[in-house]
Amino acid sequence: MQAVNGHNLAAVVAQNNDFVTKATAMQNSACFNGASGCQNINAQRTAGDFSAANSEDSREFVAKSSGVHAPANASKNMIWPVLGLLLAASLMGLGPIFVRLSGISAEASAFWRAMLAAPVFLVASQGLALAGYAGRKAAGIDAAHTKTATDARTTTTRKTGLLILAGVLFAADLMFAHLAIGMTTVANAILLNNLAPLFVGCFGLLGLARRPSRRFWQGLPIAMLGAFCLFLASSHGSGSMLGDATAILAAGFYGAYFVVIAKLRQDHSALQIMLWSTIVTAIVLGLYMLVFDGGIGMPAVMGGWLALCGLAFLTHIGGQGMVSVCFKRVDEATGSIILLWQPFMSALLGALVLGEVLNPWHAVGAAFVMVAVAYITVRRRRKAA
């Protein structure tokens, strides 16, 4: 193989040298009536240009023919996104602990989670918008008169209803998820909330999303078996079956939220969707508490406010934001597997911080649920040709 590569490389070099000679001769004949230095300058310039090209072609040919593709750099570039996803999953795993430590109702903790996070999303969105405007202005592009900007405004107007719907669904998911965290074990609440992909498949049967694949039907019985085991764990004194049902209801709203944002991602960025969802969530939950609770609940001690700040800034902004960034550099299969660390992180912290006691049914149910979710959501990798 090396001999063949050397032979081909020599042929490439010889061919380029022959081309250099012909180019030099053409330039010499073109300026034969000019100054005496014209021929030498042109010859040196031409030879220098083709020598550089010759050297680059040679290096490229050697790299390709020897099969070297710099996998080390690729693996190094993958380390940081993978570590980022692990950190994001850990931050999201802290969420249930912050909810418990806040000391307020489920709807109040969900409200403050959105209320404290909304200004950060708003500032980030405006900052990116100003940066984009400055870039277009520097390039001499008037965004107000471009077809792209006009279409974007029309699309945003047409899909405002979907943005509001996404916020309402997100508000329902947060409220019922936080309610489940207060009613059952943290492990059950988070594990059952991870059944959202199953509801996405069910919505596909109704024509609201893509029809579920064969892998969905194969993984569905495993997920149902896992949920049954978690219910058994609650029936043996570790949790509440009503809380488990509430977590499944939250998963249904989260699945519906997935369906809506899948349509919105065609015209909106992840930051725009999170901004709208967070603002609408704060408005919906605030109105709910004013009507049904008579006011917005607030923590009575500073520790409760610190827990809410952690819920908003670490879990909501840090965790979700890092997932959005890292998923641009990590394939879907790898990212989905890494994010399965979140429920295990929550269960571990629930046992260590909150003193929750887990029984063998938790372990069996968690195993079934995680295997089912991974099997359904992770697509098979295509075999390399």
Short mmCIF file of C-alpha atoms in Angstrom, two decimals:
data_model
loop_
_atom_site.label_atom_id
_atom_site.label_comp_id
_atom_site.label_asym_id
_atom_site.label_seq_id
_atom_site.Cartn_x
_atom_site.Cartn_y
_atom_site.Cartn_z
CA MET A 1 0.00 0.00 0.00
CA GLN A 2 2.79 2.43 0.83
CA ALA A 3 4.54 1.65 -2.47
CA VAL A 4 1.38 2.37 -4.42
CA ASN A 5 0.88 5.62 -2.53
CA GLY A 6 4.46 6.68 -3.25
CA HIS A 7 4.06 5.89 -6.93
CA ASN A 8 0.86 7.91 -7.19
CA LEU A 9 2.40 10.77 -5.26
CA ALA A 10 5.37 10.85 -7.63
CA ALA A 11 3.00 10.91 -10.58
CA VAL A 12 1.09 13.85 -9.10
CA VAL A 13 4.31 15.77 -8.46
CA ALA A 14 5.60 15.07 -11.97
CA GLN A 15 2.33 16.16 -13.53
CA ASN A 16 2.30 19.41 -11.56
CA ASN A 17 5.94 20.12 -12.43
CA ASP A 18 5.14 19.59 -16.10
CA PHE A 19 2.28 22.06 -15.76
CA VAL A 20 4.64 24.57 -14.10
CA THR A 21 6.99 24.33 -17.07
CA LYS A 22 4.21 24.91 -19.58
CA ALA A 23 2.80 27.87 -17.64
CA THR A 24 6.23 29.46 -17.40
CA ALA A 25 6.80 29.08 -21.13
CA MET A 26 3.44 30.70 -21.90
CA GLN A 27 4.19 33.69 -19.69
CA ASN A 28 7.68 34.07 -21.18
CA SER A 29 6.26 34.19 -24.68
CA ALA A 30 3.54 36.62 -23.60
CA CYS A 31 6.02 39.25 -22.35
CA PHE A 32 8.96 38.69 -24.74
CA ASN A 33 8.88 42.41 -25.72
CA GLY A 34 8.73 43.64 -22.11
CA ALA A 35 11.40 44.37 -19.56
CA SER A 36 14.19 41.92 -19.15
CA GLY A 37 13.06 41.01 -15.62
CA CYS A 38 9.54 40.12 -16.73
CA GLN A 39 10.36 36.55 -17.69
CA ASN A 40 12.29 35.82 -14.50
CA ILE A 41 9.67 37.42 -12.23
CA ASN A 42 6.79 35.59 -13.91
CA ALA A 43 8.70 32.34 -13.91
CA GLN A 44 9.51 32.64 -10.21
CA ARG A 45 5.94 33.68 -9.35
CA THR A 46 4.41 30.82 -11.33
CA ALA A 47 6.83 28.27 -9.99
CA GLY A 48 6.26 29.49 -6.45
CA ASP A 49 2.48 29.30 -6.77
CA PHE A 50 2.52 25.81 -8.18
CA SER A 51 5.15 24.64 -5.72
CA ALA A 52 2.85 25.69 -2.88
CA ALA A 53 -0.08 23.96 -4.53
CA ASN A 54 2.17 20.99 -5.20
CA SER A 55 3.10 20.79 -1.54
CA GLU A 56 -0.52 21.08 -0.37
CA ASP A 57 -1.72 18.49 -2.88
CA SER A 58 1.06 16.16 -1.80
CA ARG A 59 0.20 16.44 1.89
CA GLU A 60 -3.51 16.00 1.17
CA PHE A 61 -2.89 12.99 -1.06
CA VAL A 62 -0.62 11.33 1.49
CA ALA A 63 -3.20 11.85 4.25
CA LYS A 64 -6.05 10.46 2.16
CA SER A 65 -4.15 7.53 0.67
CA SER A 66 -2.74 6.45 4.03
CA GLY A 67 -6.22 6.45 5.61
CA VAL A 68 -5.40 9.02 8.30
CA HIS A 69 -8.47 11.10 9.21
CA ALA A 70 -7.41 12.67 12.55
CA PRO A 71 -9.77 10.72 14.78
CA ALA A 72 -7.94 12.01 17.84
CA ASN A 73 -9.13 15.56 17.22
CA ALA A 74 -12.67 14.33 16.63
CA SER A 75 -12.68 12.42 19.89
CA LYS A 76 -11.28 15.44 21.73
CA ASN A 77 -14.04 17.60 20.26
CA MET A 78 -16.63 15.12 21.53
CA ILE A 79 -15.40 15.14 25.12
CA TRP A 80 -16.70 18.59 26.04
CA PRO A 81 -20.25 18.14 24.64
CA VAL A 82 -20.54 14.78 26.40
CA LEU A 83 -19.34 16.29 29.68
CA GLY A 84 -21.73 19.18 29.11
CA LEU A 85 -24.67 16.79 28.75
CA LEU A 86 -23.66 14.95 31.90
CA LEU A 87 -23.56 18.27 33.75
CA ALA A 88 -26.93 19.27 32.26
CA ALA A 89 -28.50 15.97 33.35
CA SER A 90 -27.07 16.46 36.84
CA LEU A 91 -28.45 20.01 37.05
CA MET A 92 -31.89 18.83 35.94
CA GLY A 93 -31.64 16.02 38.46
CA LEU A 94 -31.37 18.67 41.19
CA GLY A 95 -34.80 20.04 40.26
CA PRO A 96 -36.93 17.75 42.45
CA ILE A 97 -34.68 18.42 45.43
CA PHE A 98 -35.10 22.18 44.99
CA VAL A 99 -38.89 21.74 44.73
CA ARG A 100 -39.01 19.88 48.04
CA LEU A 101 -36.68 22.35 49.79
CA SER A 102 -38.64 25.42 48.62
CA GLY A 103 -41.37 24.71 51.17
CA ILE A 104 -44.22 26.07 49.01
CA SER A 105 -46.98 24.53 46.89
CA ALA A 106 -46.39 22.81 43.56
CA GLU A 107 -47.97 25.57 41.48
CA ALA A 108 -46.08 28.25 43.43
CA SER A 109 -42.70 26.58 42.92
CA ALA A 110 -43.45 26.12 39.22
CA PHE A 111 -44.49 29.80 38.98
CA TRP A 112 -41.33 31.12 40.60
CA ARG A 113 -39.23 28.74 38.52
CA ALA A 114 -40.60 30.38 35.38
CA MET A 115 -40.81 33.90 36.80
CA LEU A 116 -37.15 34.01 37.84
CA ALA A 117 -35.93 32.42 34.60
CA ALA A 118 -37.96 34.59 32.20
CA PRO A 119 -35.81 37.76 32.48
CA VAL A 120 -32.66 35.78 31.70
CA PHE A 121 -34.21 34.29 28.56
CA LEU A 122 -35.49 37.74 27.57
CA VAL A 123 -32.06 39.37 27.92
CA ALA A 124 -30.39 36.53 26.02
CA SER A 125 -32.97 36.72 23.24
CA GLN A 126 -32.61 40.49 22.88
CA GLY A 127 -28.83 40.21 22.95
CA LEU A 128 -28.81 37.68 20.12
CA ALA A 129 -31.29 39.79 18.16
CA LEU A 130 -29.11 42.90 18.50
CA ALA A 131 -26.01 40.93 17.54
CA GLY A 132 -27.77 39.60 14.46
CA TYR A 133 -28.99 43.09 13.52
CA ALA A 134 -25.49 44.53 13.92
CA GLY A 135 -24.09 41.77 11.72
CA ARG A 136 -26.66 42.41 8.99
CA LYS A 137 -26.09 46.16 9.20
CA ALA A 138 -22.32 45.71 8.92
CA ALA A 139 -22.91 43.54 5.85
CA GLY A 140 -25.11 46.23 4.29
CA ILE A 141 -28.32 44.18 4.51
CA ASP A 142 -31.56 45.97 5.39
CA ALA A 143 -33.47 43.27 7.27
CA ALA A 144 -36.71 45.24 7.12
CA HIS A 145 -36.83 44.94 3.33
CA THR A 146 -35.52 41.42 2.83
CA LYS A 147 -37.82 38.58 1.90
CA THR A 148 -36.46 36.45 4.72
CA ALA A 149 -37.33 38.98 7.41
CA THR A 150 -40.82 39.51 5.97
CA ASP A 151 -41.48 35.79 5.88
CA ALA A 152 -40.19 35.45 9.44
CA ARG A 153 -42.61 38.11 10.69
CA THR A 154 -45.50 36.46 8.86
CA THR A 155 -44.58 33.04 10.21
CA THR A 156 -44.27 34.37 13.76
CA THR A 157 -47.71 35.98 13.53
CA ARG A 158 -49.24 32.80 12.16
CA LYS A 159 -47.75 30.61 14.89
CA THR A 160 -48.30 32.84 17.89
CA GLY A 161 -51.16 30.58 18.88
CA LEU A 162 -48.85 27.56 18.87
CA LEU A 163 -46.33 29.43 21.01
CA ILE A 164 -49.02 30.22 23.57
CA LEU A 165 -50.26 26.62 23.46
CA ALA A 166 -46.72 25.39 24.09
CA GLY A 167 -46.53 27.65 27.13
CA VAL A 168 -49.86 26.37 28.50
CA LEU A 169 -48.78 22.74 28.06
CA PHE A 170 -45.42 23.49 29.67
CA ALA A 171 -47.21 25.15 32.61
CA ALA A 172 -49.42 22.08 33.07
CA ASP A 173 -46.41 19.78 32.88
CA LEU A 174 -44.47 21.76 35.49
CA MET A 175 -47.41 22.05 37.86
CA PHE A 176 -48.31 18.35 37.79
CA ALA A 177 -44.65 17.28 37.85
CA HIS A 178 -44.01 19.44 40.93
CA LEU A 179 -47.23 18.14 42.46
CA ALA A 180 -46.08 14.54 41.89
CA ILE A 181 -42.71 15.31 43.50
CA GLY A 182 -44.53 16.34 46.66
CA MET A 183 -46.85 13.31 46.67
CA THR A 184 -44.62 10.37 45.79
CA THR A 185 -40.92 9.56 45.87
CA VAL A 186 -38.57 11.65 43.77
CA ALA A 187 -37.48 8.50 41.94
CA ASN A 188 -41.03 7.58 40.90
CA ALA A 189 -41.95 11.15 39.94
CA ILE A 190 -38.97 11.60 37.63
CA LEU A 191 -38.95 8.08 36.18
CA LEU A 192 -42.65 8.19 35.30
CA ASN A 193 -42.28 11.70 33.89
CA ASN A 194 -39.71 10.24 31.49
CA LEU A 195 -42.53 8.29 29.80
CA ALA A 196 -43.29 11.39 27.70
CA PRO A 197 -41.97 9.75 24.46
CA LEU A 198 -44.68 7.09 24.83
CA PHE A 199 -47.34 9.78 24.76
CA VAL A 200 -45.73 11.29 21.66
CA GLY A 201 -46.22 7.92 19.97
CA CYS A 202 -49.85 7.82 21.10
CA PHE A 203 -50.40 11.30 19.66
CA GLY A 204 -48.97 9.94 16.41
CA LEU A 205 -51.78 7.38 16.29
CA LEU A 206 -54.23 10.29 16.42
CA GLY A 207 -52.52 12.03 13.51
CA LEU A 208 -51.10 14.82 15.69
CA ALA A 209 -47.49 13.71 15.25
CA ARG A 210 -45.48 11.26 13.18
CA ARG A 211 -46.85 7.74 13.35
CA PRO A 212 -44.96 5.56 15.83
CA SER A 213 -42.43 3.11 14.49
CA ARG A 214 -42.22 -0.59 15.16
CA ARG A 215 -39.73 0.13 17.94
CA PHE A 216 -42.46 2.06 19.76
CA TRP A 217 -44.75 -0.96 19.87
CA GLN A 218 -41.88 -3.19 20.92
CA GLY A 219 -40.85 -0.88 23.76
CA LEU A 220 -44.37 -0.03 24.97
CA PRO A 221 -44.95 -3.29 26.94
CA ILE A 222 -41.56 -2.90 28.63
CA ALA A 223 -42.43 0.66 29.70
CA MET A 224 -45.83 -0.42 31.00
CA LEU A 225 -44.20 -3.22 32.98
CA GLY A 226 -41.75 -0.72 34.48
CA ALA A 227 -44.57 1.66 35.43
CA PHE A 228 -46.43 -1.24 37.05
CA CYS A 229 -43.35 -2.10 39.13
CA LEU A 230 -43.08 1.52 40.28
CA PHE A 231 -46.74 1.45 41.31
CA LEU A 232 -45.99 -1.71 43.28
CA ALA A 233 -43.16 0.13 45.01
CA SER A 234 -45.61 2.84 46.05
CA SER A 235 -48.16 0.27 47.24
CA HIS A 236 -45.53 -1.15 49.59
CA GLY A 237 -45.24 2.15 51.43
CA SER A 238 -42.53 3.91 49.39
CA GLY A 239 -44.51 6.65 47.72
CA SER A 240 -48.10 7.29 46.66
CA MET A 241 -50.03 5.67 43.82
CA LEU A 242 -51.95 8.92 43.33
CA GLY A 243 -48.63 10.74 43.06
CA ASP A 244 -47.47 8.18 40.49
CA ALA A 245 -50.63 8.77 38.45
CA THR A 246 -50.00 12.52 38.66
CA ALA A 247 -46.47 12.02 37.32
CA ILE A 248 -47.87 10.07 34.36
CA LEU A 249 -50.35 12.90 33.74
CA ALA A 250 -47.42 15.34 33.72
CA ALA A 251 -45.67 13.09 31.19
CA GLY A 252 -48.75 13.35 28.97
CA PHE A 253 -48.60 17.15 28.99
CA TYR A 254 -44.84 17.00 28.38
CA GLY A 255 -45.39 14.72 25.39
CA ALA A 256 -47.96 17.15 23.98
CA TYR A 257 -45.43 19.94 24.52
CA PHE A 258 -42.91 17.96 22.46
CA VAL A 259 -45.41 17.66 19.60
CA VAL A 260 -46.08 21.41 19.53
CA ILE A 261 -42.44 22.50 19.71
CA ALA A 262 -41.59 20.06 16.90
CA LYS A 263 -43.82 22.19 14.68
CA LEU A 264 -42.46 25.45 16.08
CA ARG A 265 -38.81 24.49 15.52
CA GLN A 266 -39.41 24.87 11.77
CA ASP A 267 -39.55 28.65 12.19
CA HIS A 268 -38.28 29.44 15.69
CA SER A 269 -35.08 28.87 17.61
CA ALA A 270 -34.92 26.91 20.83
CA LEU A 271 -34.28 30.15 22.75
CA GLN A 272 -37.41 31.78 21.33
CA ILE A 273 -39.53 28.76 22.23
CA MET A 274 -38.13 28.62 25.77
CA LEU A 275 -38.71 32.36 26.19
CA TRP A 276 -42.35 32.15 25.12
CA SER A 277 -42.97 28.95 27.09
CA THR A 278 -41.46 30.41 30.24
CA ILE A 279 -43.37 33.71 30.05
CA VAL A 280 -46.70 32.02 29.28
CA THR A 281 -46.07 29.53 32.09
CA ALA A 282 -45.54 32.35 34.59
CA ILE A 283 -48.71 34.12 33.43
CA VAL A 284 -50.89 30.98 33.47
CA LEU A 285 -49.71 29.78 36.88
CA GLY A 286 -49.88 33.29 38.34
CA LEU A 287 -53.51 33.67 37.22
CA TYR A 288 -54.31 30.17 38.50
CA MET A 289 -53.02 30.98 41.98
CA LEU A 290 -54.78 34.36 42.07
CA VAL A 291 -58.10 32.72 41.19
CA PHE A 292 -57.95 29.44 43.14
CA ASP A 293 -55.42 30.11 45.90
CA GLY A 294 -56.18 33.76 46.57
CA GLY A 295 -52.57 34.83 46.06
CA ILE A 296 -49.11 33.79 44.97
CA GLY A 297 -47.29 31.64 47.47
CA MET A 298 -43.81 32.69 48.58
CA PRO A 299 -41.19 31.00 50.75
CA ALA A 300 -41.20 31.98 54.41
CA VAL A 301 -37.44 31.61 54.88
CA MET A 302 -34.34 32.55 52.90
CA GLY A 303 -33.54 28.88 52.30
CA GLY A 304 -36.74 28.55 50.29
CA TRP A 305 -35.74 31.46 48.05
CA LEU A 306 -32.30 29.93 47.53
CA ALA A 307 -33.97 26.68 46.49
CA LEU A 308 -36.16 28.56 43.99
CA CYS A 309 -33.12 30.37 42.59
CA GLY A 310 -31.39 27.04 42.14
CA LEU A 311 -34.51 25.65 40.46
CA ALA A 312 -34.68 28.59 38.03
CA PHE A 313 -31.03 29.29 37.30
CA LEU A 314 -29.41 25.87 37.63
CA THR A 315 -32.16 23.46 36.58
CA HIS A 316 -34.31 25.51 34.21
CA ILE A 317 -31.72 27.76 32.55
CA GLY A 318 -28.47 25.86 33.07
CA GLY A 319 -29.77 22.35 32.49
CA GLN A 320 -32.15 23.04 29.61
CA GLY A 321 -29.84 25.60 28.00
CA MET A 322 -26.85 23.29 28.10
CA VAL A 323 -28.88 20.49 26.52
CA SER A 324 -29.82 22.79 23.62
CA VAL A 325 -26.18 23.74 23.05
CA CYS A 326 -24.65 20.28 23.41
CA PHE A 327 -27.22 18.51 21.23
CA LYS A 328 -25.87 20.49 18.27
CA ARG A 329 -22.55 18.65 18.63
CA VAL A 330 -23.67 15.23 19.91
CA ASP A 331 -25.73 12.80 17.89
CA GLU A 332 -29.25 12.01 19.04
CA ALA A 333 -28.47 8.45 20.13
CA THR A 334 -25.55 9.41 22.36
CA GLY A 335 -27.34 12.41 23.83
CA SER A 336 -30.49 10.46 24.69
CA ILE A 337 -28.48 7.80 26.50
CA ILE A 338 -26.48 10.38 28.47
CA LEU A 339 -29.62 12.21 29.60
CA LEU A 340 -30.87 9.01 31.22
CA TRP A 341 -28.48 9.97 34.01
CA GLN A 342 -31.05 12.54 35.23
CA PRO A 343 -33.55 10.16 36.92
CA PHE A 344 -30.76 8.19 38.56
CA MET A 345 -29.27 11.45 39.84
CA SER A 346 -32.65 12.49 41.24
CA ALA A 347 -33.22 9.11 42.90
CA LEU A 348 -29.75 9.18 44.44
CA LEU A 349 -30.19 12.70 45.79
CA GLY A 350 -33.66 11.83 47.05
CA ALA A 351 -32.16 9.04 49.14
CA LEU A 352 -29.16 11.04 50.35
CA VAL A 353 -30.70 14.48 50.92
CA LEU A 354 -34.36 13.71 51.61
CA GLY A 355 -33.86 10.34 53.27
CA GLU A 356 -36.20 8.49 50.91
CA VAL A 357 -36.12 4.71 51.27
CA LEU A 358 -36.17 2.75 48.01
CA ASN A 359 -37.17 -0.90 47.78
CA PRO A 360 -36.30 -3.54 45.15
CA TRP A 361 -39.40 -2.70 43.11
CA HIS A 362 -37.93 0.75 42.47
CA ALA A 363 -34.80 -0.78 40.96
CA VAL A 364 -36.76 -3.21 38.78
CA GLY A 365 -39.22 -0.55 37.62
CA ALA A 366 -36.44 1.95 36.93
CA ALA A 367 -34.56 -0.61 34.83
CA PHE A 368 -37.63 -1.43 32.72
CA VAL A 369 -38.60 2.22 32.21
CA MET A 370 -35.10 3.34 31.24
CA VAL A 371 -34.59 0.43 28.84
CA ALA A 372 -37.95 1.12 27.20
CA VAL A 373 -37.34 4.86 26.84
CA ALA A 374 -33.84 4.31 25.45
CA TYR A 375 -35.09 1.66 23.01
CA ILE A 376 -37.94 3.82 21.72
CA THR A 377 -36.16 7.17 21.47
CA VAL A 378 -32.74 6.09 20.24
CA ARG A 379 -32.67 5.25 16.57
CA ARG A 380 -30.55 2.43 15.33
CA ARG A 381 -27.27 3.57 13.89
CA ARG A 382 -26.90 2.86 10.22
CA LYS A 383 -24.16 0.44 9.45
CA ALA A 384 -21.22 2.01 7.69
CA ALA A 385 -21.05 1.10 4.03
#
